[in-house]
Amino acid sequence: MKRDEDRKRRFRYYTLNFSGHKARTTIVTMTLAVAAFAIITGILSVQLIAGGGQKGIAGRILHSISGQSLGTMLSQEIPMFAASVPMAAEGAPYPKSIASMLLYVFTDIDTSNPLTLLGYQIPGMAVADFKLLTPDPAYDTPPSDHDFGELPPNLNPKPREKVEPVQSDKPQVYVYHSHNRESFLPDIGKTNPNLAYDGVKNIEQAGKWLLGELQTAGIQGMQTTEDYWQFPFDDAYDYSRKTVQQVLGEQKDLKLVYDIHRDAGEREATTRKVNGEEYAAVYWIVGGGNPNYKQNAEVAAKLDGYLKTMYPGLSRGVWARPYNANFDTRYNQDLSPNMVLIEIGGPYNTLAEVERTSKALAKVTEAYLKDLQESDSGVTVEEAPAQK
């Protein structure tokens, strides 16, 4: 008798009854939840594969979940883990808490940056976050942002013929143009700055002039002229990013990478007179929220120092754009510590003025590379011109 009771205790079994109403409801609910999760995951995956930028839900999720964010969440659950998490760098770019991350994903509002909220209510507030890195009384006007109203300028872009880029075997300087059709009103017969875009007469010519001048000095360079205008304007950097990644993977001798643009300011702000001739003014732009920020800023400051010495008055300074949840402000500079975004002139400048500036930038680039080469060889050289 006792042995029978021991056997019953040893071989217990359970019967699950799925015929009840609650059991069926539970099964159906779990099945629907799994299906919904699979559908949402599939949609987000397709969006990422299709090249959706940071403005898409999938892109914002990826931009929200940084290593620092994950470390913060783990440290909240595992006390001992907190001691091993490095402190966030100044101006850490992404929301740290789960609540902040979710708010950013679904509303584009970053709790660490009040401008992302004010920018929706106060015109111009969202773009008023440039920071001057080279203090100078002459640098009183920050770069302008493009304001197209409700419609982007490339809503219905017309195809263009292929533009032949500058090529070389072992380039030291690489030039590309994320907003490649930015143009200049006097040369395209238009007066509306919101229409200052052209498939042929555009900022790509600045890259050709710069590289041509470098080639004359014996410095090889290369340019890509992909037409990113056919894609959504807000996603231009996502598409140019693919080109830059390919070039950086193939060209190992690059010393400088320029993404050359055109500013959107008035002529008074984008024109300077040097030695009696009018030039298109130069802005150096450094993207925030990227691990190469310090190196990018140092490169830009050195180049600006040469420009101020060689062409006094032509520079409008080095400006940094801190992280902003409304758009990706890295400008692809996280791909290389030697990358700088350059804005030459504005819509009211002429291509002749842009050509003068492009050739001046080539001289500046030549001086920078020469000193860099001598520095690498161990030769003592003078420091880059100090900012006044």
mmCIF file of C-alpha atoms in Angstrom:
data_model
loop_
_atom_site.group_PDB
_atom_site.id
_atom_site.type_symbol
_atom_site.label_atom_id
_atom_site.label_comp_id
_atom_site.label_asym_id
_atom_site.label_seq_id
_atom_site.Cartn_x
_atom_site.Cartn_y
_atom_site.Cartn_z
ATOM 1 C CA MET A 1 0.000 0.000 0.000
ATOM 2 C CA LYS A 2 2.753 2.382 0.962
ATOM 3 C CA ARG A 3 4.685 1.428 -2.182
ATOM 4 C CA ASP A 4 1.690 2.295 -4.387
ATOM 5 C CA GLU A 5 1.451 5.742 -2.811
ATOM 6 C CA ASP A 6 5.178 6.326 -3.412
ATOM 7 C CA ARG A 7 4.768 5.411 -7.084
ATOM 8 C CA LYS A 8 1.876 7.837 -7.510
ATOM 9 C CA ARG A 9 3.930 10.645 -6.032
ATOM 10 C CA ARG A 10 6.895 9.787 -8.255
ATOM 11 C CA PHE A 11 4.945 9.610 -11.514
ATOM 12 C CA ARG A 12 2.604 12.567 -11.293
ATOM 13 C CA TYR A 13 1.166 13.883 -14.544
ATOM 14 C CA TYR A 14 -0.956 16.846 -15.644
ATOM 15 C CA THR A 15 -3.679 17.138 -18.206
ATOM 16 C CA LEU A 16 -4.143 20.396 -20.129
ATOM 17 C CA ASN A 17 -7.708 21.020 -21.166
ATOM 18 C CA PHE A 18 -7.959 23.324 -24.224
ATOM 19 C CA SER A 19 -11.694 22.857 -24.633
ATOM 20 C CA GLY A 20 -12.524 25.596 -22.154
ATOM 21 C CA HIS A 21 -13.451 29.136 -23.257
ATOM 22 C CA LYS A 22 -10.598 30.810 -21.348
ATOM 23 C CA ALA A 23 -8.012 28.427 -22.796
ATOM 24 C CA ARG A 24 -9.167 29.036 -26.376
ATOM 25 C CA THR A 25 -9.176 32.800 -25.791
ATOM 26 C CA THR A 26 -5.631 32.673 -24.454
ATOM 27 C CA ILE A 27 -4.384 30.647 -27.432
ATOM 28 C CA VAL A 28 -6.054 32.935 -29.968
ATOM 29 C CA THR A 29 -4.698 36.055 -28.228
ATOM 30 C CA MET A 30 -1.137 34.696 -28.159
ATOM 31 C CA THR A 31 -1.358 33.671 -31.809
ATOM 32 C CA LEU A 32 -2.569 37.122 -32.859
ATOM 33 C CA ALA A 33 0.162 38.798 -30.799
ATOM 34 C CA VAL A 34 2.879 36.689 -32.436
ATOM 35 C CA ALA A 35 1.417 37.392 -35.884
ATOM 36 C CA ALA A 36 1.245 41.135 -35.205
ATOM 37 C CA PHE A 37 4.853 41.149 -34.004
ATOM 38 C CA ALA A 38 5.960 39.291 -37.122
ATOM 39 C CA ILE A 39 4.089 41.730 -39.405
ATOM 40 C CA ILE A 40 5.496 44.829 -37.672
ATOM 41 C CA THR A 41 9.022 43.391 -37.722
ATOM 42 C CA GLY A 42 8.628 42.604 -41.419
ATOM 43 C CA ILE A 43 7.427 46.123 -42.246
ATOM 44 C CA LEU A 44 10.323 47.726 -40.362
ATOM 45 C CA SER A 45 12.801 45.385 -42.040
ATOM 46 C CA VAL A 46 11.463 46.234 -45.500
ATOM 47 C CA GLN A 47 11.681 49.952 -44.682
ATOM 48 C CA LEU A 48 15.329 49.618 -43.649
ATOM 49 C CA ILE A 49 16.214 47.504 -46.695
ATOM 50 C CA ALA A 50 14.503 50.044 -48.944
ATOM 51 C CA GLY A 51 16.816 52.727 -47.562
ATOM 52 C CA GLY A 52 14.486 54.553 -45.225
ATOM 53 C CA GLY A 53 16.275 57.409 -43.451
ATOM 54 C CA GLN A 54 16.152 58.570 -39.889
ATOM 55 C CA LYS A 55 12.732 60.123 -40.391
ATOM 56 C CA GLY A 56 11.190 56.668 -40.781
ATOM 57 C CA ILE A 57 10.058 54.737 -37.719
ATOM 58 C CA ALA A 58 12.632 52.003 -38.338
ATOM 59 C CA GLY A 59 15.434 54.510 -38.761
ATOM 60 C CA ARG A 60 14.466 56.389 -35.610
ATOM 61 C CA ILE A 61 14.423 53.143 -33.614
ATOM 62 C CA LEU A 62 17.955 52.303 -34.719
ATOM 63 C CA HIS A 63 19.177 55.852 -34.058
ATOM 64 C CA SER A 64 17.530 55.780 -30.623
ATOM 65 C CA ILE A 65 19.097 52.580 -29.370
ATOM 66 C CA SER A 66 22.753 53.439 -28.912
ATOM 67 C CA GLY A 67 25.328 51.466 -26.938
ATOM 68 C CA GLN A 68 24.984 54.029 -24.159
ATOM 69 C CA SER A 69 21.215 53.528 -24.096
ATOM 70 C CA LEU A 70 21.562 49.763 -23.796
ATOM 71 C CA GLY A 71 24.198 50.156 -21.105
ATOM 72 C CA THR A 72 21.943 52.471 -19.145
ATOM 73 C CA MET A 73 19.008 50.056 -19.333
ATOM 74 C CA LEU A 74 21.164 47.107 -18.243
ATOM 75 C CA SER A 75 22.653 49.069 -15.367
ATOM 76 C CA GLN A 76 19.141 49.786 -14.065
ATOM 77 C CA GLU A 77 18.472 46.051 -13.764
ATOM 78 C CA ILE A 78 21.972 44.836 -12.860
ATOM 79 C CA PRO A 79 23.593 47.041 -10.176
ATOM 80 C CA MET A 80 27.086 45.560 -10.646
ATOM 81 C CA PHE A 81 26.927 46.299 -14.372
ATOM 82 C CA ALA A 82 26.640 50.043 -13.713
ATOM 83 C CA ALA A 83 30.231 50.197 -12.487
ATOM 84 C CA SER A 84 31.504 48.952 -15.854
ATOM 85 C CA VAL A 85 29.504 51.335 -18.022
ATOM 86 C CA PRO A 86 31.687 54.228 -19.288
ATOM 87 C CA MET A 87 30.427 57.733 -18.763
ATOM 88 C CA ALA A 88 28.617 59.238 -21.715
ATOM 89 C CA ALA A 89 30.555 61.762 -23.753
ATOM 90 C CA GLU A 90 29.510 65.384 -23.570
ATOM 91 C CA GLY A 91 26.464 65.925 -25.727
ATOM 92 C CA ALA A 92 25.642 62.220 -25.937
ATOM 93 C CA PRO A 93 23.484 62.050 -29.021
ATOM 94 C CA TYR A 94 20.677 59.672 -28.254
ATOM 95 C CA PRO A 95 17.865 59.357 -25.663
ATOM 96 C CA LYS A 96 19.009 57.354 -22.627
ATOM 97 C CA SER A 97 15.812 56.075 -20.997
ATOM 98 C CA ILE A 98 13.202 53.770 -22.480
ATOM 99 C CA ALA A 99 10.510 56.438 -22.070
ATOM 100 C CA SER A 100 12.652 59.041 -23.852
ATOM 101 C CA MET A 101 13.439 56.590 -26.603
ATOM 102 C CA LEU A 102 9.778 55.759 -27.202
ATOM 103 C CA LEU A 103 8.824 59.441 -27.164
ATOM 104 C CA TYR A 104 11.519 60.138 -29.774
ATOM 105 C CA VAL A 105 10.540 57.160 -31.956
ATOM 106 C CA PHE A 106 6.886 58.160 -32.227
ATOM 107 C CA THR A 107 7.025 61.980 -32.009
ATOM 108 C CA ASP A 108 10.569 63.027 -33.103
ATOM 109 C CA ILE A 109 10.877 64.909 -29.799
ATOM 110 C CA ASP A 110 14.159 64.430 -27.932
ATOM 111 C CA THR A 111 13.824 65.248 -24.239
ATOM 112 C CA SER A 112 17.520 66.165 -24.066
ATOM 113 C CA ASN A 113 17.125 68.781 -26.807
ATOM 114 C CA PRO A 114 14.267 71.292 -26.280
ATOM 115 C CA LEU A 115 14.795 72.631 -29.798
ATOM 116 C CA THR A 116 13.140 69.498 -31.178
ATOM 117 C CA LEU A 117 9.895 70.599 -29.496
ATOM 118 C CA LEU A 118 10.195 74.331 -30.177
ATOM 119 C CA GLY A 119 11.149 73.698 -33.772
ATOM 120 C CA TYR A 120 7.641 72.517 -34.553
ATOM 121 C CA GLN A 121 6.044 75.650 -33.088
ATOM 122 C CA ILE A 122 8.490 78.471 -33.862
ATOM 123 C CA PRO A 123 9.622 78.844 -37.507
ATOM 124 C CA GLY A 124 13.389 78.722 -37.790
ATOM 125 C CA MET A 125 13.905 77.463 -34.238
ATOM 126 C CA ALA A 126 14.683 73.952 -35.404
ATOM 127 C CA VAL A 127 17.646 75.187 -37.445
ATOM 128 C CA ALA A 128 19.002 77.749 -34.985
ATOM 129 C CA ASP A 129 21.311 75.302 -33.244
ATOM 130 C CA PHE A 130 24.643 75.891 -34.994
ATOM 131 C CA LYS A 131 27.600 76.363 -32.674
ATOM 132 C CA LEU A 132 30.610 78.457 -33.707
ATOM 133 C CA LEU A 133 33.870 76.578 -33.082
ATOM 134 C CA THR A 134 36.221 79.349 -34.241
ATOM 135 C CA PRO A 135 35.292 82.485 -32.271
ATOM 136 C CA ASP A 136 35.724 85.624 -34.340
ATOM 137 C CA PRO A 137 33.672 88.845 -34.500
ATOM 138 C CA ALA A 138 33.592 88.472 -38.289
ATOM 139 C CA TYR A 139 31.766 85.153 -37.989
ATOM 140 C CA ASP A 140 28.471 86.696 -36.964
ATOM 141 C CA THR A 141 26.118 84.796 -39.260
ATOM 142 C CA PRO A 142 25.558 81.033 -38.920
ATOM 143 C CA PRO A 143 24.917 78.910 -42.005
ATOM 144 C CA SER A 144 21.389 79.002 -43.372
ATOM 145 C CA ASP A 145 19.160 76.001 -43.769
ATOM 146 C CA HIS A 146 17.059 75.253 -46.799
ATOM 147 C CA ASP A 147 13.414 76.173 -46.259
ATOM 148 C CA PHE A 148 11.165 74.879 -49.018
ATOM 149 C CA GLY A 149 7.835 75.220 -47.273
ATOM 150 C CA GLU A 150 5.665 72.138 -47.548
ATOM 151 C CA LEU A 151 7.124 70.698 -50.755
ATOM 152 C CA PRO A 152 10.739 69.585 -51.330
ATOM 153 C CA PRO A 153 12.482 70.996 -54.415
ATOM 154 C CA ASN A 154 12.956 67.570 -55.986
ATOM 155 C CA LEU A 155 9.357 66.411 -55.793
ATOM 156 C CA ASN A 156 9.292 65.469 -59.485
ATOM 157 C CA PRO A 157 12.932 65.396 -60.585
ATOM 158 C CA LYS A 158 13.733 65.168 -64.267
ATOM 159 C CA PRO A 159 16.346 62.595 -65.291
ATOM 160 C CA ARG A 160 19.700 63.966 -66.338
ATOM 161 C CA GLU A 161 22.551 62.702 -68.436
ATOM 162 C CA LYS A 162 25.459 61.060 -66.648
ATOM 163 C CA VAL A 163 28.048 63.523 -65.382
ATOM 164 C CA GLU A 164 31.636 62.325 -65.718
ATOM 165 C CA PRO A 165 33.478 62.647 -62.392
ATOM 166 C CA VAL A 166 37.163 63.354 -61.763
ATOM 167 C CA GLN A 167 39.135 60.128 -61.342
ATOM 168 C CA SER A 168 42.705 59.131 -60.478
ATOM 169 C CA ASP A 169 44.680 56.048 -59.495
ATOM 170 C CA LYS A 170 45.670 56.885 -55.926
ATOM 171 C CA PRO A 171 43.614 59.869 -54.779
ATOM 172 C CA GLN A 172 44.480 61.738 -51.607
ATOM 173 C CA VAL A 173 41.372 63.926 -51.710
ATOM 174 C CA TYR A 174 37.834 62.686 -52.299
ATOM 175 C CA VAL A 175 34.967 65.040 -53.150
ATOM 176 C CA TYR A 176 31.275 64.196 -53.311
ATOM 177 C CA HIS A 177 28.014 66.132 -53.170
ATOM 178 C CA SER A 178 25.021 64.923 -51.133
ATOM 179 C CA HIS A 179 22.852 67.744 -52.543
ATOM 180 C CA ASN A 180 24.384 67.570 -55.971
ATOM 181 C CA ARG A 181 21.915 69.779 -57.884
ATOM 182 C CA GLU A 182 22.308 72.857 -55.685
ATOM 183 C CA SER A 183 22.818 75.671 -58.172
ATOM 184 C CA PHE A 184 23.142 79.436 -58.617
ATOM 185 C CA LEU A 185 20.352 81.708 -59.838
ATOM 186 C CA PRO A 186 22.321 84.055 -62.145
ATOM 187 C CA ASP A 187 23.572 81.077 -64.164
ATOM 188 C CA ILE A 188 20.265 79.241 -64.613
ATOM 189 C CA GLY A 189 18.024 82.215 -65.403
ATOM 190 C CA LYS A 190 15.836 81.995 -62.298
ATOM 191 C CA THR A 191 15.079 84.385 -59.437
ATOM 192 C CA ASN A 192 13.376 82.206 -56.818
ATOM 193 C CA PRO A 193 15.989 80.791 -54.390
ATOM 194 C CA ASN A 194 13.710 77.819 -53.725
ATOM 195 C CA LEU A 195 14.254 76.857 -57.372
ATOM 196 C CA ALA A 196 18.035 77.249 -57.405
ATOM 197 C CA TYR A 197 18.685 73.691 -58.540
ATOM 198 C CA ASP A 198 19.946 72.368 -61.851
ATOM 199 C CA GLY A 199 21.089 69.070 -63.295
ATOM 200 C CA VAL A 200 24.130 70.517 -65.088
ATOM 201 C CA LYS A 201 25.125 73.933 -63.707
ATOM 202 C CA ASN A 202 25.476 73.060 -60.065
ATOM 203 C CA ILE A 203 27.777 72.567 -57.092
ATOM 204 C CA GLU A 204 29.429 69.542 -58.713
ATOM 205 C CA GLN A 205 31.451 71.989 -60.809
ATOM 206 C CA ALA A 206 33.041 73.330 -57.623
ATOM 207 C CA GLY A 207 34.432 69.864 -56.959
ATOM 208 C CA LYS A 208 35.842 69.631 -60.480
ATOM 209 C CA TRP A 209 37.543 73.021 -60.217
ATOM 210 C CA LEU A 210 39.029 72.176 -56.829
ATOM 211 C CA LEU A 211 40.366 68.801 -57.955
ATOM 212 C CA GLY A 212 41.616 70.218 -61.260
ATOM 213 C CA GLU A 213 43.690 72.793 -59.401
ATOM 214 C CA LEU A 214 45.058 70.078 -57.122
ATOM 215 C CA GLN A 215 46.001 67.959 -60.111
ATOM 216 C CA THR A 216 47.969 70.889 -61.518
ATOM 217 C CA ALA A 217 49.898 70.914 -58.227
ATOM 218 C CA GLY A 218 50.606 67.191 -58.533
ATOM 219 C CA ILE A 219 47.996 66.051 -56.004
ATOM 220 C CA GLN A 220 45.624 63.331 -57.108
ATOM 221 C CA GLY A 221 41.954 63.451 -56.225
ATOM 222 C CA MET A 222 38.673 61.852 -57.147
ATOM 223 C CA GLN A 223 35.021 62.838 -57.303
ATOM 224 C CA THR A 224 31.735 60.973 -57.418
ATOM 225 C CA THR A 225 28.774 62.565 -59.167
ATOM 226 C CA GLU A 226 25.901 60.307 -58.203
ATOM 227 C CA ASP A 227 22.546 62.022 -58.718
ATOM 228 C CA TYR A 228 20.942 61.802 -55.277
ATOM 229 C CA TRP A 229 18.276 64.244 -56.443
ATOM 230 C CA GLN A 230 16.082 61.361 -57.575
ATOM 231 C CA PHE A 231 15.645 60.243 -53.965
ATOM 232 C CA PRO A 232 13.704 61.939 -51.124
ATOM 233 C CA PHE A 233 15.542 65.154 -50.246
ATOM 234 C CA ASP A 234 15.569 64.437 -46.504
ATOM 235 C CA ASP A 235 17.260 61.085 -47.141
ATOM 236 C CA ALA A 236 20.112 62.407 -49.327
ATOM 237 C CA TYR A 237 22.760 61.661 -46.706
ATOM 238 C CA ASP A 238 21.547 58.082 -46.371
ATOM 239 C CA TYR A 239 22.056 57.522 -50.087
ATOM 240 C CA SER A 240 25.376 59.371 -50.343
ATOM 241 C CA ARG A 241 26.512 57.350 -47.334
ATOM 242 C CA LYS A 242 26.497 54.178 -49.428
ATOM 243 C CA THR A 243 28.734 55.831 -52.024
ATOM 244 C CA VAL A 244 31.153 57.114 -49.393
ATOM 245 C CA GLN A 245 31.384 53.727 -47.707
ATOM 246 C CA GLN A 246 32.267 52.097 -51.028
ATOM 247 C CA VAL A 247 34.932 54.693 -51.851
ATOM 248 C CA LEU A 248 36.493 54.534 -48.382
ATOM 249 C CA GLY A 249 36.621 50.758 -48.673
ATOM 250 C CA GLU A 250 38.444 50.913 -52.018
ATOM 251 C CA GLN A 251 40.726 53.937 -51.570
ATOM 252 C CA LYS A 252 43.176 53.571 -48.699
ATOM 253 C CA ASP A 253 45.348 56.643 -49.395
ATOM 254 C CA LEU A 254 42.705 59.302 -48.784
ATOM 255 C CA LYS A 255 43.791 62.151 -46.536
ATOM 256 C CA LEU A 256 40.731 64.400 -46.871
ATOM 257 C CA VAL A 257 37.072 63.896 -47.731
ATOM 258 C CA TYR A 258 34.908 66.878 -48.722
ATOM 259 C CA ASP A 259 31.135 66.907 -49.056
ATOM 260 C CA ILE A 260 30.685 70.178 -50.956
ATOM 261 C CA HIS A 261 27.361 72.030 -50.788
ATOM 262 C CA ARG A 262 25.906 75.458 -51.418
ATOM 263 C CA ASP A 263 24.494 77.549 -48.565
ATOM 264 C CA ALA A 264 20.995 79.077 -48.703
ATOM 265 C CA GLY A 265 21.771 82.557 -47.358
ATOM 266 C CA GLU A 266 21.396 85.986 -48.938
ATOM 267 C CA ARG A 267 24.125 87.345 -51.184
ATOM 268 C CA GLU A 268 25.410 89.743 -48.518
ATOM 269 C CA ALA A 269 26.174 86.783 -46.236
ATOM 270 C CA THR A 270 27.617 84.473 -48.902
ATOM 271 C CA THR A 271 29.871 86.865 -50.850
ATOM 272 C CA ARG A 272 33.292 88.215 -49.912
ATOM 273 C CA LYS A 273 35.751 90.471 -51.730
ATOM 274 C CA VAL A 274 39.364 89.286 -51.772
ATOM 275 C CA ASN A 275 42.082 91.272 -53.589
ATOM 276 C CA GLY A 276 39.450 93.278 -55.407
ATOM 277 C CA GLU A 277 37.512 90.231 -56.707
ATOM 278 C CA GLU A 278 34.268 88.760 -55.437
ATOM 279 C CA TYR A 279 34.354 85.217 -54.099
ATOM 280 C CA ALA A 280 31.677 82.857 -52.805
ATOM 281 C CA ALA A 281 32.118 82.685 -49.017
ATOM 282 C CA VAL A 282 33.069 79.434 -47.272
ATOM 283 C CA TYR A 283 31.439 77.712 -44.304
ATOM 284 C CA TRP A 284 33.070 74.670 -42.704
ATOM 285 C CA ILE A 285 30.441 72.397 -41.106
ATOM 286 C CA VAL A 286 31.118 69.691 -38.516
ATOM 287 C CA GLY A 287 28.409 67.145 -37.764
ATOM 288 C CA GLY A 288 27.476 66.377 -34.165
ATOM 289 C CA GLY A 289 26.418 63.029 -32.752
ATOM 290 C CA ASN A 290 29.318 61.125 -34.305
ATOM 291 C CA PRO A 291 32.388 59.476 -32.721
ATOM 292 C CA ASN A 292 34.789 61.390 -34.996
ATOM 293 C CA TYR A 293 33.473 64.794 -33.916
ATOM 294 C CA LYS A 294 36.706 65.950 -32.252
ATOM 295 C CA GLN A 295 38.941 64.913 -35.151
ATOM 296 C CA ASN A 296 36.531 66.362 -37.733
ATOM 297 C CA ALA A 297 36.528 69.660 -35.849
ATOM 298 C CA GLU A 298 40.320 69.747 -35.620
ATOM 299 C CA VAL A 299 40.696 69.158 -39.359
ATOM 300 C CA ALA A 300 38.132 71.863 -40.157
ATOM 301 C CA ALA A 301 39.815 74.341 -37.787
ATOM 302 C CA LYS A 302 43.228 73.756 -39.381
ATOM 303 C CA LEU A 303 41.848 74.212 -42.878
ATOM 304 C CA ASP A 304 40.062 77.354 -41.754
ATOM 305 C CA GLY A 305 43.314 78.658 -40.309
ATOM 306 C CA TYR A 306 45.048 78.286 -43.669
ATOM 307 C CA LEU A 307 42.113 79.888 -45.468
ATOM 308 C CA LYS A 308 42.125 82.924 -43.160
ATOM 309 C CA THR A 309 45.859 83.404 -43.673
ATOM 310 C CA MET A 310 45.924 82.880 -47.440
ATOM 311 C CA TYR A 311 42.585 84.514 -48.308
ATOM 312 C CA PRO A 312 41.633 86.935 -45.514
ATOM 313 C CA GLY A 313 37.898 87.465 -45.165
ATOM 314 C CA LEU A 314 36.827 84.528 -47.328
ATOM 315 C CA SER A 315 35.962 82.208 -44.444
ATOM 316 C CA ARG A 316 32.692 82.394 -42.521
ATOM 317 C CA GLY A 317 34.064 80.136 -39.789
ATOM 318 C CA VAL A 318 33.806 76.575 -38.562
ATOM 319 C CA TRP A 319 30.351 75.704 -37.302
ATOM 320 C CA ALA A 320 29.174 72.547 -35.572
ATOM 321 C CA ARG A 321 25.665 71.249 -35.654
ATOM 322 C CA PRO A 322 24.783 69.329 -32.487
ATOM 323 C CA TYR A 323 22.608 66.254 -32.618
ATOM 324 C CA ASN A 324 19.006 66.975 -33.612
ATOM 325 C CA ALA A 325 16.258 64.352 -33.596
ATOM 326 C CA ASN A 326 14.558 65.909 -36.635
ATOM 327 C CA PHE A 327 17.362 64.915 -38.986
ATOM 328 C CA ASP A 328 20.687 63.127 -39.085
ATOM 329 C CA THR A 329 23.318 65.747 -38.260
ATOM 330 C CA ARG A 330 26.295 63.411 -38.544
ATOM 331 C CA TYR A 331 26.585 64.292 -42.250
ATOM 332 C CA ASN A 332 28.328 60.923 -42.714
ATOM 333 C CA GLN A 333 31.357 62.237 -40.813
ATOM 334 C CA ASP A 334 31.226 59.218 -38.528
ATOM 335 C CA LEU A 335 32.708 57.320 -41.496
ATOM 336 C CA SER A 336 36.013 59.206 -41.472
ATOM 337 C CA PRO A 337 37.878 61.452 -39.017
ATOM 338 C CA ASN A 338 39.195 63.429 -42.011
ATOM 339 C CA MET A 339 35.832 64.445 -43.438
ATOM 340 C CA VAL A 340 34.446 67.982 -43.565
ATOM 341 C CA LEU A 341 31.299 69.442 -45.076
ATOM 342 C CA ILE A 342 31.954 72.651 -47.021
ATOM 343 C CA GLU A 343 29.335 75.165 -48.097
ATOM 344 C CA ILE A 344 30.411 77.478 -50.913
ATOM 345 C CA GLY A 345 28.354 80.585 -51.631
ATOM 346 C CA GLY A 346 24.579 80.794 -51.836
ATOM 347 C CA PRO A 347 21.848 80.830 -54.480
ATOM 348 C CA TYR A 348 22.603 84.444 -55.442
ATOM 349 C CA ASN A 349 26.289 83.838 -56.182
ATOM 350 C CA THR A 350 27.637 83.135 -59.666
ATOM 351 C CA LEU A 351 29.576 80.133 -60.892
ATOM 352 C CA ALA A 352 32.494 82.460 -61.624
ATOM 353 C CA GLU A 353 32.628 83.403 -57.935
ATOM 354 C CA VAL A 354 32.323 79.745 -56.973
ATOM 355 C CA GLU A 355 35.200 78.870 -59.319
ATOM 356 C CA ARG A 356 37.486 81.418 -57.655
ATOM 357 C CA THR A 357 36.639 80.015 -54.246
ATOM 358 C CA SER A 358 37.082 76.404 -55.359
ATOM 359 C CA LYS A 359 40.577 77.130 -56.653
ATOM 360 C CA ALA A 360 41.370 78.987 -53.430
ATOM 361 C CA LEU A 361 40.257 75.925 -51.457
ATOM 362 C CA ALA A 362 42.566 73.825 -53.608
ATOM 363 C CA LYS A 363 45.498 76.019 -52.540
ATOM 364 C CA VAL A 364 44.412 75.654 -48.914
ATOM 365 C CA THR A 365 44.132 71.886 -49.318
ATOM 366 C CA GLU A 366 47.567 71.739 -50.913
ATOM 367 C CA ALA A 367 49.120 73.603 -47.967
ATOM 368 C CA TYR A 368 47.344 71.360 -45.463
ATOM 369 C CA LEU A 369 48.491 68.152 -47.184
ATOM 370 C CA LYS A 370 52.053 69.396 -47.526
ATOM 371 C CA ASP A 371 52.341 70.102 -43.822
ATOM 372 C CA LEU A 372 50.608 66.813 -43.039
ATOM 373 C CA GLN A 373 53.133 64.911 -45.139
ATOM 374 C CA GLU A 374 56.095 66.676 -43.516
ATOM 375 C CA SER A 375 54.616 66.030 -40.082
ATOM 376 C CA ASP A 376 54.211 62.312 -40.855
ATOM 377 C CA SER A 377 57.820 62.124 -42.000
ATOM 378 C CA GLY A 378 59.057 63.529 -38.687
ATOM 379 C CA VAL A 379 60.112 66.895 -40.070
ATOM 380 C CA THR A 380 59.384 69.797 -37.734
ATOM 381 C CA VAL A 381 56.938 72.233 -39.302
ATOM 382 C CA GLU A 382 55.176 75.348 -38.186
ATOM 383 C CA GLU A 383 51.799 74.908 -36.562
ATOM 384 C CA ALA A 384 48.652 75.668 -38.500
ATOM 385 C CA PRO A 385 47.808 79.383 -38.467
ATOM 386 C CA ALA A 386 46.094 80.210 -35.209
ATOM 387 C CA GLN A 387 42.562 81.552 -35.172
ATOM 388 C CA LYS A 388 42.507 85.292 -34.533
#
